[in-house]
Amino acid sequence: MHRINSRRWRPGDLIPGEVELAEEFGCARATVNRALRELADSGLLDRKRKAGTRVALNPVRKATVEIPVIRQDVEARGKDYSFDVLDRKELAPSAVLQQQYGLASSTQLLGLWTLHRADTMPFAYEERWINMAVVPEIADADLATLSANEWLVRNMPLLRGEFTFSAGNATGAESHLLNCPRDAAVFVVYRSTWVVDDAITAVRLVYGPGYSMKTVV
Amino acid sequence: MHRINSRRWRPGDLIPGEVELAEEFGCARATVNRALRELADSGLLDRKRKAGTRVALNPVRKATVEIPVIRQDVEARGKDYSFDVLDRKELAPSAVLQQQYGLASSTQLLGLWTLHRADTMPFAYEERWINMAVVPEIADADLATLSANEWLVRNMPLLRGEFTFSAGNATGAESHLLNCPRDAAVFVVYRSTWVVDDAITAVRLVYGPGYSMKTVV
DNA sequence: AAGTGGTCTAGACCACACC
DNA sequence: GTGTGGTCTAGACCACTTC
């Protein structure tokens, strides 16, 4: 890393092989391998068998975004977290959901509409459905005290998740709930979670104006 | 991973130590260590010396977002990339910049205002400054053919970067440049890049309506 | 065919955190 | 003190990719 930083090895350069570096640094090859592997994982190096290791030319910068449970997000801001379940009902998947998530039309879904608050101020509005075929226990959970997100996180393992971040204009209902002007810019996160091939839950989260997500590389 | 998924090991559970797992799977402890370390890096396990390894209680927290160079982002959408430098001038840092990035008032900055296009359609608007004290060579670079971002990526190593993602309403000028209604919701990315303790560049990127950033865990 | 990274082993010592 | 993970070593074989 120091040699990349000091530009002794410049982007695109071929660097010495593992054996050579191990000799130079007086350590085992496995140690060099781990170091180079970690630099490659973080995007600074490109490695190929036989071709060798090069300093990345187009470092597709990989940022690790921490997506906290909303409770933690709010509490990290020094505020008290609370939430209200605005509505809850069982429903069948729409045609779009059936196609997008591979759900049978007979699948029983639990729909939840929730407003999350920070110190009584609205923080984020959440629309969610949960696949009751995969998580039948959710029917008996008390989702008024422990949020659906936290219940799922504690009771289901995570296999695969997709996140999409975008910007949107607050609808009339959203602006009312989030206490912001209509059409104000809101940060929107879609998230779906799967176990193997089964969709467990999908969420649309709308954060009020001023919300930002920060990350460090 | 299979045992976490199958809920044989549930969130919060203490799992066996490395030695025990190595015996069970008939492999070396180093192999178990690597497997557990990778699962911990991806957020599925929490590890502590002496305390042991537990299945993470908040497993979804780390998503790796790939932040591509805009050219790649556009080309990945199957469109032709181009850009125009709208304005370029040298300037001194404002008081806010001096404080925020630790710049001396005498620091020479290069300011750049750029519009990025996908198939001639506006894609993103960029405001950037570059610290010429750290990167004097930029003064001679032809930034009309190779974008400042790509020039920097090829010529400077990346040490440390900060990203902030948020939503904003397009200003009048932005809506004009991005060909969208005034106050349309736009996706805004702030990004600053440092080498050791020197700020190299900071960027504000405004993506037109409809832009979204997707990531998979 | 040959050279590179990818992975594994068996063993060792260390550092930290909890007792 | 003691048990856990963290790291390293020396050696070995494998797999991919380029020649």
Short mmCIF file of N, CA and C (backbone and C1' of nucleotides) in Angstrom, two decimals, chain A residues 26-32 34 48-51, chain D residues 7-10 12-19:
data_model
loop_
_atom_site.label_atom_id
_atom_site.label_comp_id
_atom_site.label_asym_id
_atom_site.label_seq_id
_atom_site.Cartn_x
_atom_site.Cartn_y
_atom_site.Cartn_z
N GLY A 26 11.45 -10.79 3.63
CA GLY A 26 11.87 -11.77 4.62
C GLY A 26 10.71 -12.40 5.35
N CYS A 27 9.67 -12.74 4.63
CA CYS A 27 8.54 -13.40 5.28
C CYS A 27 8.07 -14.55 4.39
N ALA A 28 7.08 -15.27 4.87
CA ALA A 28 6.60 -16.42 4.11
C ALA A 28 5.70 -15.98 2.97
N ARG A 29 5.61 -16.83 1.97
CA ARG A 29 4.79 -16.48 0.82
C ARG A 29 3.32 -16.31 1.22
N ALA A 30 2.87 -17.10 2.17
CA ALA A 30 1.47 -17.00 2.60
C ALA A 30 1.15 -15.62 3.15
N THR A 31 2.14 -15.02 3.78
CA THR A 31 1.93 -13.68 4.35
C THR A 31 1.80 -12.65 3.23
N VAL A 32 2.66 -12.76 2.24
CA VAL A 32 2.55 -11.88 1.07
C VAL A 32 1.19 -12.10 0.40
N ARG A 34 -1.60 -13.08 1.63
CA ARG A 34 -2.72 -12.47 2.36
C ARG A 34 -2.74 -10.97 2.18
N LYS A 48 -4.20 -11.80 -11.53
CA LYS A 48 -4.59 -12.89 -12.43
C LYS A 48 -3.49 -13.93 -12.42
N ARG A 49 -3.89 -15.17 -12.41
CA ARG A 49 -2.91 -16.24 -12.49
C ARG A 49 -2.10 -16.10 -13.78
N LYS A 50 -0.90 -16.46 -13.64
CA LYS A 50 0.05 -16.42 -14.76
C LYS A 50 0.35 -15.00 -15.22
N ALA A 51 -0.67 -14.14 -15.25
CA ALA A 51 -0.45 -12.77 -15.72
C ALA A 51 0.20 -11.92 -14.64
P DT D 7 -5.11 -10.69 12.06
"O5'" DT D 7 -3.72 -11.45 12.06
"C5'" DT D 7 -2.67 -10.97 12.87
"C4'" DT D 7 -1.51 -11.91 12.80
"C3'" DT D 7 -1.00 -12.17 11.38
"O3'" DT D 7 0.22 -11.46 11.24
"C1'" DT D 7 -0.99 -14.13 12.74
P DC D 8 0.92 -11.35 9.82
"O5'" DC D 8 1.93 -12.58 9.81
"C5'" DC D 8 2.98 -12.61 10.76
"C4'" DC D 8 3.55 -14.00 10.84
"C3'" DC D 8 4.07 -14.55 9.51
"O3'" DC D 8 5.48 -14.38 9.45
"C1'" DC D 8 2.95 -16.19 10.88
P DT D 9 6.27 -14.87 8.14
"O5'" DT D 9 6.51 -16.42 8.40
"C5'" DT D 9 7.17 -16.84 9.59
"C4'" DT D 9 7.42 -18.33 9.51
"C3'" DT D 9 7.96 -18.81 8.17
"O3'" DT D 9 9.08 -19.65 8.39
"C1'" DT D 9 6.02 -20.05 8.76
P DA D 10 10.33 -19.62 7.42
"O5'" DA D 10 10.27 -21.07 6.79
"C5'" DA D 10 10.24 -22.20 7.66
"C4'" DA D 10 9.63 -23.37 6.91
"C3'" DA D 10 10.10 -23.50 5.45
"O3'" DA D 10 10.63 -24.81 5.27
"C1'" DA D 10 7.73 -23.63 5.59
P DA D 12 8.33 -29.84 0.32
"O5'" DA D 12 6.85 -30.01 -0.24
"C5'" DA D 12 5.86 -30.62 0.59
"C4'" DA D 12 4.50 -30.34 0.02
"C3'" DA D 12 4.39 -30.59 -1.48
"O3'" DA D 12 3.81 -31.88 -1.69
"C1'" DA D 12 3.17 -28.63 -0.73
P DC D 13 3.84 -32.49 -3.15
"O5'" DC D 13 2.46 -31.98 -3.77
"C5'" DC D 13 1.25 -32.25 -3.08
"C4'" DC D 13 0.16 -31.39 -3.65
"C3'" DC D 13 -0.03 -31.51 -5.17
"O3'" DC D 13 -1.35 -31.93 -5.42
"C1'" DC D 13 -0.06 -29.24 -4.47
P DC D 14 -1.89 -32.23 -6.86
"O5'" DC D 14 -2.84 -30.98 -7.12
"C5'" DC D 14 -3.71 -30.54 -6.07
"C4'" DC D 14 -4.38 -29.25 -6.50
"C3'" DC D 14 -4.85 -29.25 -7.95
"O3'" DC D 14 -6.18 -28.76 -7.97
"C1'" DC D 14 -3.51 -27.35 -7.53
P DA D 15 -7.01 -28.82 -9.26
"O5'" DA D 15 -6.95 -27.32 -9.77
"C5'" DA D 15 -7.51 -26.29 -8.95
"C4'" DA D 15 -7.55 -25.00 -9.74
"C3'" DA D 15 -8.02 -25.14 -11.18
"O3'" DA D 15 -8.62 -23.90 -11.52
"C1'" DA D 15 -5.82 -24.38 -11.21
P DC D 16 -9.77 -23.83 -12.57
"O5'" DC D 16 -9.44 -22.50 -13.38
"C5'" DC D 16 -9.07 -21.33 -12.66
"C4'" DC D 16 -7.88 -20.69 -13.31
"C3'" DC D 16 -8.08 -20.35 -14.79
"O3'" DC D 16 -8.23 -18.96 -14.86
"C1'" DC D 16 -5.87 -21.13 -14.31
P DT D 17 -8.78 -18.29 -16.15
"O5'" DT D 17 -7.45 -17.78 -16.88
"C5'" DT D 17 -6.45 -17.17 -16.10
"C4'" DT D 17 -5.19 -16.98 -16.92
"C3'" DT D 17 -5.40 -16.71 -18.40
"O3'" DT D 17 -4.45 -15.77 -18.78
"C1'" DT D 17 -3.95 -18.52 -18.14
P DT D 18 -4.86 -14.56 -19.68
"O5'" DT D 18 -3.51 -14.32 -20.54
"C5'" DT D 18 -2.31 -14.16 -19.83
"C4'" DT D 18 -1.26 -15.12 -20.33
"C3'" DT D 18 -0.87 -14.95 -21.80
"O3'" DT D 18 0.41 -14.34 -21.84
"C1'" DT D 18 -0.85 -17.20 -21.09
P DC D 19 1.01 -13.87 -23.18
"O5'" DC D 19 2.03 -15.06 -23.52
"C5'" DC D 19 3.07 -15.36 -22.59
"C4'" DC D 19 3.73 -16.65 -23.01
"C3'" DC D 19 4.20 -16.65 -24.48
"O3'" DC D 19 5.56 -17.02 -24.54
"C1'" DC D 19 2.93 -18.59 -24.00
#
